[in-house]
Amino acid sequence: MPGGGFSASVPPAGVEFEAKITPIVIVSCIMAATGGLMFGYDVGVSGGVTSMPHFLKKFFPVVYRRTQREDDSNYCKYDNQGLQLFTSSLYLAGLTATFFASYTTRRLGRRLTMLIAGIFFIAGVAFNVAAQNLAMLIVGRILLGCGVGFANQAVPLFLSEIAPTRIRGGLNILFQLNVTIGILFANLVNYGTSHIKSQWGWRISLGLAGIPAALLTVGSLLVTDTPNSLIERGRFEEGKAVLRKIRGTDKIEPEFLELVEASRIAKEVKHPFRNLLKRRNRPQLVIAVALQIFQQCTGINAIMFYAPVLFKTLGFGGSASLYSTVITGAVNVLSTVVSIYSVDKVGRRMLLLEAGIQMFFSQTVIAIILGIKVKDHSEDLHTGFAVLVVIMICTFISAFAWSWGPLGWLIPSETFPLETRSAGQSVTVCVNLLFTFVIAQAFLSMLCHFKFGIFLFFSGWVLIMSCFVFFLVPETKNVPIEEMTERVWKQHWLWKNFMVDDGFDDDEPKKNGHSNGFDPVSQL
């Protein structure tokens, strides 16, 4: 059915489409969000196994010998580029895979892209479990990284497009919730396997990543693709049937017509990546890129990657350091649940600004304590100070988990128009993985050189990003995705200057003069 046949009756901007919260939406979102479970497990497990003596002795003997000596600085025992590469190689691979994932998301759909991610995850787990040398270990991490690239591209789009507008934020945050659950699961596994006095400890830790990998693969076979994706690929009747099914009502014609019109305009854009750079798409691009950079500059992934190593550096024993990461992992999960319930009520901006204050305070306190109590060769923290450090890290993690963690993914996924959505999500994931790689590769070296100052470094970034949010990030709660331009960007004090209605070049869609006041270009 040709797209042009639907353009005459497109609903006016600002219409709230009828939609019920149907079981199929909930189940589909839960299954899709297991991609976050896999991502989180990978984040959490790497720090645990790199603190296990048997793992270090087999793959990083230089680091192992350094941990056994008393004369090395506490801050520098784990400063090793190879050890950091074990963690960061996953994100470099994900960065590369993102470019291919953008194509499959657009041409094959969100569902098949998630299936590809699951297959990569399973292959990566197999290599890691069977690893006999560092090369096999890195190949496994690279395959896992490819899975991360495909999953992080498809899952946020899937969740944003299938969810009803009024609960879109909460359902989208299921991805981040699963990331935090994956991290907690990895922390618990690492705590248990650390007591196994053989190489099977780290192999079990890496092997259990197969559980979320299998869940994502099976889930992607069971869910249906989104109406947006089906319509984008010309499967109008199937898209309409799926829309009726997931909305739980027969009154889907207005939303269907808007999706068809958005798809028609999107198809007129032949070069979505180049189109991202056009003036009217710059606000979304600037905010998406900035959010990804700032998300990593909070220091959260540095703490999550290397939490056991970090706690050992601060003087915690082996079991105590892993136990502390379990506590912080649990706080991470519970705080993300808070975000699910509050994001569509309190709004995105309020959560980001409140969290900025909380993260700045906690990191500054940690820096002061470490500056006073932890020297290069100090044995351990006093119990009271150690507890305070854990509390402050939990305070920091809780603030991140209900703000920058989920909203760093949610806001870009709901603000790009359909014509550049896959390309925009690709850039979002690409920038995120690039800066995740940089932080993962540099953190242990930065810890060695900055010492306690590393927390002051990150707190300075928190101050900068909070100012960015206050002045430049608009509120997007309860706004339909296809109406962001009219109801958000054109109302912002700065970004409205970028929302042009004329002067299109050959690569941009032309208006077709709807009499009801609906302008599809400004809608997008």
Coordinates of C-alpha atoms in Angstrom, one line a residue:
M1 CA 0.0 0.0 0.0
P2 CA 1.7 3.3 -1.1
G3 CA 2.5 5.7 1.7
G4 CA 1.2 8.7 -0.2
G5 CA -2.3 7.4 0.1
F6 CA -2.4 8.3 3.8
S7 CA -1.2 11.8 3.8
A8 CA -4.5 13.7 3.5
S9 CA -5.9 13.0 7.0
V10 CA -2.9 13.2 9.3
P11 CA -3.9 14.3 12.8
P12 CA -3.0 17.8 14.0
A13 CA 0.0 18.2 16.3
G14 CA -0.6 17.8 20.0
V15 CA -3.1 14.8 19.8
E16 CA -2.8 12.3 22.5
F17 CA -3.2 8.9 20.8
E18 CA -5.4 6.3 22.5
A19 CA -3.4 3.4 23.9
K20 CA -3.8 0.8 26.6
I21 CA -1.0 -0.8 28.5
T22 CA -1.3 -4.3 27.0
P23 CA 0.4 -7.5 28.2
I24 CA 2.1 -7.8 24.8
V25 CA 3.8 -4.4 25.3
I26 CA 5.0 -5.3 28.8
V27 CA 6.3 -8.8 27.7
S28 CA 7.9 -7.4 24.6
C29 CA 9.7 -4.7 26.5
I30 CA 10.9 -7.1 29.2
M31 CA 12.3 -9.5 26.6
A32 CA 14.0 -6.7 24.6
A33 CA 15.5 -5.2 27.7
T34 CA 17.5 -8.4 28.4
G35 CA 20.0 -6.8 26.0
G36 CA 20.7 -4.5 28.9
L37 CA 21.1 -7.5 31.2
M38 CA 23.9 -8.8 29.0
F39 CA 25.6 -5.4 28.8
G40 CA 25.4 -5.0 32.6
Y41 CA 26.8 -8.4 33.2
D42 CA 29.8 -7.7 30.9
V43 CA 30.4 -4.4 32.8
G44 CA 30.2 -6.0 36.2
V45 CA 32.1 -9.3 35.6
S46 CA 35.3 -7.8 34.2
G47 CA 36.2 -5.9 37.4
G48 CA 35.6 -9.0 39.5
V49 CA 37.7 -11.5 37.4
T50 CA 40.6 -9.0 37.1
S51 CA 40.8 -9.0 40.9
M52 CA 41.0 -12.8 41.1
P53 CA 44.5 -14.2 41.7
H54 CA 44.1 -17.2 39.4
F55 CA 43.0 -15.0 36.5
L56 CA 45.8 -12.6 37.0
K57 CA 48.4 -15.3 37.3
K58 CA 47.3 -16.9 34.0
F59 CA 46.8 -13.9 31.8
F60 CA 48.6 -11.0 33.6
P61 CA 51.5 -12.4 35.6
V62 CA 53.2 -9.0 35.9
V63 CA 50.1 -7.5 37.6
Y64 CA 49.8 -10.6 39.8
R65 CA 53.4 -10.2 41.0
R66 CA 52.9 -6.5 41.7
T67 CA 49.9 -7.3 43.9
Q68 CA 52.0 -9.6 46.0
R69 CA 54.6 -7.0 46.7
E70 CA 54.4 -4.5 49.5
D71 CA 56.7 -1.8 48.1
D72 CA 54.4 -0.7 45.2
S73 CA 52.0 2.2 45.5
N74 CA 48.5 1.2 46.5
Y75 CA 47.2 3.3 43.7
C76 CA 49.4 1.8 41.0
K77 CA 49.3 -2.0 41.6
Y78 CA 46.8 -2.6 38.7
D79 CA 48.2 0.0 36.3
N80 CA 48.7 -2.2 33.2
Q81 CA 47.6 -1.4 29.7
G82 CA 47.0 -5.1 28.8
L83 CA 44.7 -5.4 31.8
Q84 CA 42.8 -2.3 30.8
L85 CA 42.6 -3.6 27.2
F86 CA 40.8 -6.7 28.5
T87 CA 38.0 -4.5 29.7
S88 CA 38.1 -1.8 27.0
S89 CA 38.4 -4.0 23.9
L90 CA 34.7 -4.8 24.3
Y91 CA 33.7 -1.2 23.9
L92 CA 36.0 -0.6 20.9
A93 CA 34.4 -3.5 19.1
G94 CA 31.0 -2.2 20.0
L95 CA 32.0 1.2 18.5
T96 CA 32.8 -0.5 15.2
A97 CA 29.7 -2.7 15.2
T98 CA 27.4 0.3 15.7
F99 CA 27.9 1.4 12.1
F100 CA 26.7 -2.0 10.8
A101 CA 23.9 -2.0 13.4
S102 CA 22.5 1.2 12.0
Y103 CA 22.1 -0.4 8.6
T104 CA 20.5 -3.6 10.0
T105 CA 18.2 -1.6 12.3
R106 CA 16.9 0.4 9.3
R107 CA 16.8 -2.4 6.7
L108 CA 16.1 -5.6 8.7
G109 CA 14.2 -4.1 11.6
R110 CA 14.8 -3.7 15.4
R111 CA 13.9 -7.4 16.1
L112 CA 16.4 -9.0 13.8
T113 CA 19.1 -6.6 15.0
M114 CA 18.5 -7.8 18.5
L115 CA 18.8 -11.4 17.3
I116 CA 22.2 -10.7 15.7
A117 CA 23.3 -9.2 19.0
G118 CA 22.3 -12.3 20.9
I119 CA 24.3 -14.5 18.5
F120 CA 27.4 -12.4 18.9
F121 CA 27.0 -12.5 22.7
I122 CA 26.8 -16.4 22.7
A123 CA 29.9 -16.6 20.5
G124 CA 31.8 -14.2 22.7
V125 CA 30.9 -16.2 25.9
A126 CA 32.1 -19.4 24.3
F127 CA 35.5 -17.9 23.5
N128 CA 35.9 -16.4 27.0
V129 CA 35.1 -19.6 28.8
A130 CA 37.5 -21.7 26.7
A131 CA 40.3 -19.1 26.7
Q132 CA 43.8 -20.6 27.0
N133 CA 45.7 -17.4 26.3
L134 CA 45.2 -13.6 26.2
A135 CA 44.4 -13.7 22.4
M136 CA 41.4 -15.9 22.9
L137 CA 40.3 -13.8 25.8
I138 CA 40.4 -10.6 23.7
V139 CA 38.7 -12.2 20.7
G140 CA 35.8 -13.2 23.1
R141 CA 35.6 -9.7 24.4
I142 CA 35.5 -8.3 20.8
L143 CA 32.6 -10.6 19.9
L144 CA 30.8 -9.5 23.1
G145 CA 31.5 -5.9 22.0
C146 CA 29.9 -6.6 18.7
G147 CA 26.8 -7.8 20.5
V148 CA 26.8 -4.6 22.7
G149 CA 27.0 -2.5 19.6
F150 CA 24.0 -4.2 17.9
A151 CA 21.9 -4.4 21.2
N152 CA 22.5 -0.8 22.2
Q153 CA 21.5 0.3 18.8
A154 CA 18.2 -1.7 18.5
V155 CA 16.9 -2.1 22.1
P156 CA 16.4 1.6 23.1
L157 CA 14.6 2.3 19.7
F158 CA 12.5 -0.8 20.1
L159 CA 11.4 0.2 23.6
S160 CA 10.7 3.9 22.7
E161 CA 8.6 2.9 19.6
I162 CA 6.5 0.1 21.1
A163 CA 5.6 1.9 24.4
P164 CA 2.6 4.2 24.8
T165 CA 3.6 7.8 25.2
R166 CA 2.5 8.2 28.8
I167 CA 4.7 5.4 30.0
R168 CA 7.4 5.5 27.4
G169 CA 10.1 6.8 29.8
G170 CA 9.4 4.0 32.4
L171 CA 9.4 1.2 29.8
N172 CA 12.5 2.6 28.1
I173 CA 14.3 2.6 31.5
L174 CA 13.7 -1.2 31.6
F175 CA 16.9 -1.4 29.5
Q176 CA 18.9 0.5 32.1
L177 CA 17.2 -1.5 34.9
N178 CA 18.4 -4.7 33.3
V179 CA 21.9 -3.2 32.9
T180 CA 22.0 -2.6 36.7
I181 CA 20.5 -6.1 37.4
G182 CA 23.2 -7.6 35.1
I183 CA 25.9 -5.7 37.1
L184 CA 24.5 -7.0 40.4
F185 CA 24.2 -10.5 39.1
A186 CA 27.9 -10.3 38.0
N187 CA 28.9 -9.0 41.4
L188 CA 27.1 -11.9 43.2
V189 CA 28.6 -14.4 40.8
N190 CA 32.1 -12.9 41.3
Y191 CA 31.7 -13.0 45.1
G192 CA 30.8 -16.7 45.0
T193 CA 33.4 -17.8 42.4
S194 CA 36.2 -15.9 44.2
H195 CA 36.1 -18.6 46.9
I196 CA 36.8 -21.3 44.3
K197 CA 40.5 -22.0 44.6
S198 CA 41.2 -22.8 41.0
Q199 CA 40.9 -21.4 37.5
W200 CA 37.3 -22.6 37.4
G201 CA 36.3 -19.5 39.4
W202 CA 36.9 -17.0 36.7
R203 CA 35.7 -19.4 34.0
I204 CA 32.3 -19.8 35.7
S205 CA 32.1 -16.0 36.1
L206 CA 32.7 -15.4 32.4
G207 CA 30.6 -18.4 31.3
L208 CA 27.4 -17.4 33.2
A209 CA 27.1 -14.5 30.7
G210 CA 25.6 -17.2 28.5
I211 CA 22.3 -16.9 30.5
P212 CA 21.4 -13.3 29.5
A213 CA 22.8 -14.0 26.0
A214 CA 20.4 -16.9 25.6
L215 CA 17.5 -14.8 27.0
L216 CA 18.1 -12.0 24.5
T217 CA 18.4 -14.5 21.6
V218 CA 15.2 -16.4 22.5
G219 CA 13.4 -13.1 23.3
S220 CA 14.2 -11.6 19.9
L221 CA 12.6 -14.7 18.3
L222 CA 9.4 -14.3 20.3
V223 CA 8.7 -10.5 20.1
T224 CA 7.2 -8.7 17.1
D225 CA 8.9 -5.8 15.4
T226 CA 7.7 -2.2 16.0
P227 CA 5.0 -0.6 13.9
N228 CA 7.4 2.2 13.1
S229 CA 10.0 -0.3 11.7
L230 CA 7.4 -2.3 9.7
I231 CA 5.9 0.9 8.1
E232 CA 9.4 2.2 7.5
R233 CA 10.1 -0.9 5.4
G234 CA 6.8 -0.6 3.5
R235 CA 4.8 -3.3 5.3
F236 CA 1.8 -1.1 6.1
E237 CA -0.9 -3.7 6.7
E238 CA 1.4 -5.7 9.0
G239 CA 2.4 -2.5 10.8
K240 CA -1.2 -1.5 11.3
A241 CA -2.1 -4.9 12.6
V242 CA 0.8 -4.8 15.1
L243 CA -0.1 -1.3 16.2
R244 CA -3.7 -2.4 16.9
K245 CA -2.4 -5.4 18.8
I246 CA 0.0 -3.5 21.0
R247 CA -2.3 -0.5 21.7
G248 CA -5.2 -2.8 22.6
T249 CA -7.8 -0.7 20.7
D250 CA -9.2 -0.4 17.2
K251 CA -8.9 3.4 17.4
I252 CA -5.4 3.4 16.0
E253 CA -6.0 5.3 12.7
P254 CA -4.7 8.7 13.8
E255 CA -1.5 7.2 15.2
F256 CA -1.1 5.0 12.2
L257 CA -1.6 7.9 9.7
E258 CA 1.1 9.9 11.6
L259 CA 3.5 7.0 11.4
V260 CA 2.9 6.6 7.7
E261 CA 3.4 10.3 7.1
A262 CA 6.6 10.3 9.1
S263 CA 7.8 7.3 7.2
R264 CA 7.0 8.9 3.9
I265 CA 9.0 12.0 4.8
A266 CA 11.9 9.8 6.2
K267 CA 12.2 8.0 2.9
E268 CA 12.7 11.2 1.0
V269 CA 15.9 11.7 3.0
K270 CA 18.5 9.7 1.1
H271 CA 21.4 10.4 3.3
P272 CA 20.3 10.2 7.0
F273 CA 23.8 10.6 8.4
R274 CA 24.5 13.7 6.3
N275 CA 21.0 14.9 7.2
L276 CA 21.9 14.8 10.9
L277 CA 24.2 17.7 10.3
K278 CA 21.5 19.9 8.9
R279 CA 20.5 22.9 11.0
R280 CA 17.1 21.6 12.1
N281 CA 18.6 18.4 13.4
R282 CA 21.5 19.9 15.3
P283 CA 19.7 20.4 18.7
Q284 CA 19.0 16.6 18.9
L285 CA 22.5 15.8 17.7
V286 CA 24.2 18.1 20.1
I287 CA 22.2 16.9 23.1
A288 CA 22.6 13.2 22.2
V289 CA 26.4 13.5 21.8
A290 CA 26.8 15.7 25.0
L291 CA 24.7 13.3 27.1
Q292 CA 26.9 10.3 26.1
I293 CA 30.1 12.2 26.8
F294 CA 28.9 13.5 30.1
Q295 CA 27.5 10.1 31.1
Q296 CA 31.0 8.6 31.0
C297 CA 32.6 11.7 32.5
T298 CA 30.6 11.1 35.7
G299 CA 33.1 8.3 36.4
I300 CA 30.4 5.7 36.8
N301 CA 31.8 3.1 34.5
A302 CA 35.2 3.5 35.9
I303 CA 33.8 2.6 39.3
M304 CA 31.6 -0.2 37.9
F305 CA 34.4 -1.7 35.8
Y306 CA 37.0 -1.7 38.5
A307 CA 35.0 -1.6 41.7
P308 CA 36.7 -4.7 43.3
V309 CA 40.1 -3.3 42.2
L310 CA 39.2 0.1 43.5
F311 CA 38.1 -1.2 46.9
K312 CA 41.3 -3.3 47.1
T313 CA 43.3 -0.2 46.4
L314 CA 41.5 1.5 49.3
G315 CA 42.7 -1.2 51.6
F316 CA 39.7 -3.6 51.6
G317 CA 40.5 -7.3 51.6
G318 CA 39.7 -9.5 48.7
S319 CA 36.3 -10.8 50.0
A320 CA 35.5 -7.4 51.5
S321 CA 36.1 -5.6 48.2
L322 CA 33.8 -8.0 46.3
Y323 CA 31.2 -7.8 49.1
S324 CA 31.2 -4.0 48.8
T325 CA 30.6 -4.2 45.1
V326 CA 27.5 -6.4 45.8
I327 CA 26.2 -3.6 48.1
T328 CA 26.8 -0.9 45.5
G329 CA 25.2 -3.2 42.8
A330 CA 22.1 -3.6 44.9
V331 CA 21.9 0.2 45.4
N332 CA 22.2 0.6 41.6
V333 CA 19.2 -1.7 40.9
L334 CA 16.9 -0.2 43.6
S335 CA 17.7 3.4 42.4
T336 CA 16.9 2.5 38.8
V337 CA 13.5 1.3 40.0
V338 CA 13.0 4.8 41.5
S339 CA 13.7 6.2 38.0
I340 CA 11.1 4.0 36.4
Y341 CA 8.4 5.3 38.7
S342 CA 9.5 9.0 38.7
V343 CA 10.7 9.8 35.1
D344 CA 7.2 10.3 33.6
K345 CA 6.0 12.1 36.7
V346 CA 8.9 14.3 37.9
G347 CA 10.4 14.7 34.4
R348 CA 13.8 14.3 32.9
R349 CA 15.3 17.6 33.8
M350 CA 14.5 17.5 37.5
L351 CA 16.1 14.1 37.9
L352 CA 19.3 15.1 36.1
L353 CA 19.7 18.4 38.1
E354 CA 19.0 16.8 41.5
A355 CA 21.5 14.0 40.7
G356 CA 24.2 16.5 39.7
I357 CA 24.1 18.0 43.2
Q358 CA 24.2 14.6 44.8
M359 CA 27.0 13.2 42.7
F360 CA 29.2 16.4 43.1
F361 CA 28.8 16.2 46.9
S362 CA 29.6 12.5 47.2
Q363 CA 32.6 12.5 45.0
T364 CA 34.1 15.6 46.8
V365 CA 33.7 13.8 50.2
I366 CA 35.3 10.7 48.8
A367 CA 38.3 12.7 47.5
I368 CA 38.8 14.4 50.9
I369 CA 38.7 11.1 52.8
L370 CA 41.1 9.4 50.5
G371 CA 43.4 12.4 50.4
I372 CA 43.7 12.4 54.2
K373 CA 43.6 8.6 54.9
V374 CA 44.9 6.6 51.9
K375 CA 48.6 7.1 51.1
D376 CA 50.8 5.2 48.7
H377 CA 51.8 2.6 51.2
S378 CA 49.0 2.8 53.9
E379 CA 47.7 -0.6 55.0
D380 CA 44.0 0.2 55.2
L381 CA 41.3 2.6 56.1
H382 CA 40.0 2.9 59.6
T383 CA 36.7 1.0 59.7
G384 CA 34.6 4.1 60.2
F385 CA 36.2 5.9 57.2
A386 CA 35.9 2.7 55.1
V387 CA 32.1 2.5 55.8
L388 CA 31.8 6.2 55.0
V389 CA 33.6 5.7 51.6
V390 CA 31.1 2.9 50.8
I391 CA 28.2 5.0 51.8
M392 CA 29.4 7.9 49.6
I393 CA 30.0 5.6 46.6
C394 CA 26.4 4.3 47.1
T395 CA 25.2 7.9 47.3
F396 CA 26.9 8.6 44.0
I397 CA 25.7 5.4 42.3
S398 CA 22.1 6.0 43.4
A399 CA 22.1 9.5 41.9
F400 CA 23.5 8.2 38.7
A401 CA 21.1 5.2 38.5
W402 CA 17.9 7.4 38.6
S403 CA 19.3 10.0 36.3
W404 CA 22.3 10.0 33.9
G405 CA 22.2 6.2 33.6
P406 CA 18.8 5.7 32.1
L407 CA 18.2 9.2 30.8
G408 CA 21.4 9.2 28.8
W409 CA 19.7 6.5 26.6
L410 CA 16.1 7.6 26.9
I411 CA 16.4 11.2 25.8
P412 CA 18.3 10.6 22.5
S413 CA 16.0 7.6 21.7
E414 CA 12.8 9.8 22.0
T415 CA 14.0 13.0 20.4
F416 CA 15.4 12.1 16.9
P417 CA 12.8 12.2 14.1
L418 CA 12.1 9.0 12.2
E419 CA 14.1 10.2 9.2
T420 CA 17.3 10.3 11.2
R421 CA 16.4 8.0 14.1
S422 CA 18.5 5.0 13.2
A423 CA 21.5 7.3 12.2
G424 CA 21.0 9.3 15.4
Q425 CA 20.9 6.3 17.6
S426 CA 24.0 5.0 15.8
V427 CA 25.9 8.2 16.6
T428 CA 24.6 8.1 20.2
V429 CA 25.8 4.5 20.8
C430 CA 29.1 5.2 18.9
V431 CA 29.9 8.2 21.1
N432 CA 29.0 6.4 24.3
L433 CA 31.1 3.4 23.4
L434 CA 34.0 5.6 22.3
F435 CA 34.1 7.4 25.6
T436 CA 33.5 4.2 27.6
F437 CA 36.5 2.8 25.8
V438 CA 38.6 5.8 26.7
I439 CA 37.6 5.7 30.4
A440 CA 38.1 2.0 30.6
Q441 CA 41.5 2.1 29.0
A442 CA 42.7 5.1 31.0
F443 CA 41.1 4.7 34.5
L444 CA 43.7 2.5 36.3
S445 CA 46.5 4.7 34.9
M446 CA 44.7 7.9 35.9
L447 CA 44.1 6.4 39.4
C448 CA 47.9 5.7 39.6
H449 CA 48.8 9.3 38.6
F450 CA 45.9 11.3 40.1
K451 CA 45.4 9.2 43.2
F452 CA 42.5 10.7 45.2
G453 CA 42.3 13.6 42.7
I454 CA 40.6 11.3 40.3
F455 CA 37.3 11.9 42.2
L456 CA 37.8 15.7 42.0
F457 CA 38.4 15.3 38.3
F458 CA 35.0 13.6 37.8
S459 CA 33.2 15.9 40.2
G460 CA 34.4 18.9 38.1
W461 CA 32.7 17.2 35.1
V462 CA 29.5 16.7 37.1
L463 CA 29.4 20.5 37.7
I464 CA 29.8 21.2 34.0
M465 CA 27.2 18.8 32.8
S466 CA 24.6 20.1 35.4
C467 CA 25.0 23.6 33.9
F468 CA 24.5 22.1 30.4
V469 CA 21.2 20.4 31.5
F470 CA 20.0 23.6 33.2
F471 CA 20.4 25.8 30.2
L472 CA 20.2 23.5 27.1
V473 CA 18.2 20.3 27.8
P474 CA 14.4 20.7 27.4
E475 CA 11.7 18.6 29.1
T476 CA 10.4 15.8 26.9
K477 CA 8.1 13.9 29.3
N478 CA 4.6 13.0 27.9
V479 CA 5.4 14.3 24.4
P480 CA 4.7 11.9 21.5
I481 CA 7.9 11.1 19.6
E482 CA 6.7 12.4 16.3
E483 CA 5.7 15.8 17.9
M484 CA 8.9 16.7 19.5
T485 CA 9.7 19.5 17.1
E486 CA 6.4 21.4 17.5
R487 CA 6.0 20.9 21.2
V488 CA 9.6 20.9 22.5
W489 CA 12.3 22.3 20.1
K490 CA 10.2 25.2 18.8
Q491 CA 9.4 26.2 22.4
H492 CA 13.0 26.2 23.7
W493 CA 14.7 29.6 24.1
L494 CA 17.8 28.6 22.0
W495 CA 16.9 25.6 19.9
K496 CA 13.9 27.3 18.4
N497 CA 16.3 29.3 16.3
F498 CA 17.4 26.0 14.5
M499 CA 13.8 24.9 13.6
V500 CA 13.5 26.3 10.1
D501 CA 10.3 25.8 8.1
D502 CA 11.6 26.7 4.6
G503 CA 14.8 26.9 2.6
F504 CA 15.1 23.1 2.2
D505 CA 17.7 21.7 -0.1
D506 CA 17.3 18.8 -2.5
D507 CA 17.9 16.2 0.2
E508 CA 15.1 17.4 2.5
P509 CA 11.4 16.6 2.2
K510 CA 9.1 19.3 0.9
K511 CA 5.9 20.4 2.6
N512 CA 2.7 19.2 0.8
G513 CA 0.4 21.9 2.2
H514 CA -2.0 20.1 4.6
S515 CA -5.1 22.3 5.2
N516 CA -5.5 21.1 8.8
G517 CA -2.4 22.9 10.0
F518 CA -0.2 19.8 10.2
D519 CA 3.2 20.3 8.9
P520 CA 5.0 17.0 8.7
V521 CA 8.4 18.6 8.3
S522 CA 8.0 20.6 11.5
Q523 CA 6.6 17.5 13.2
L524 CA 9.9 15.9 12.5

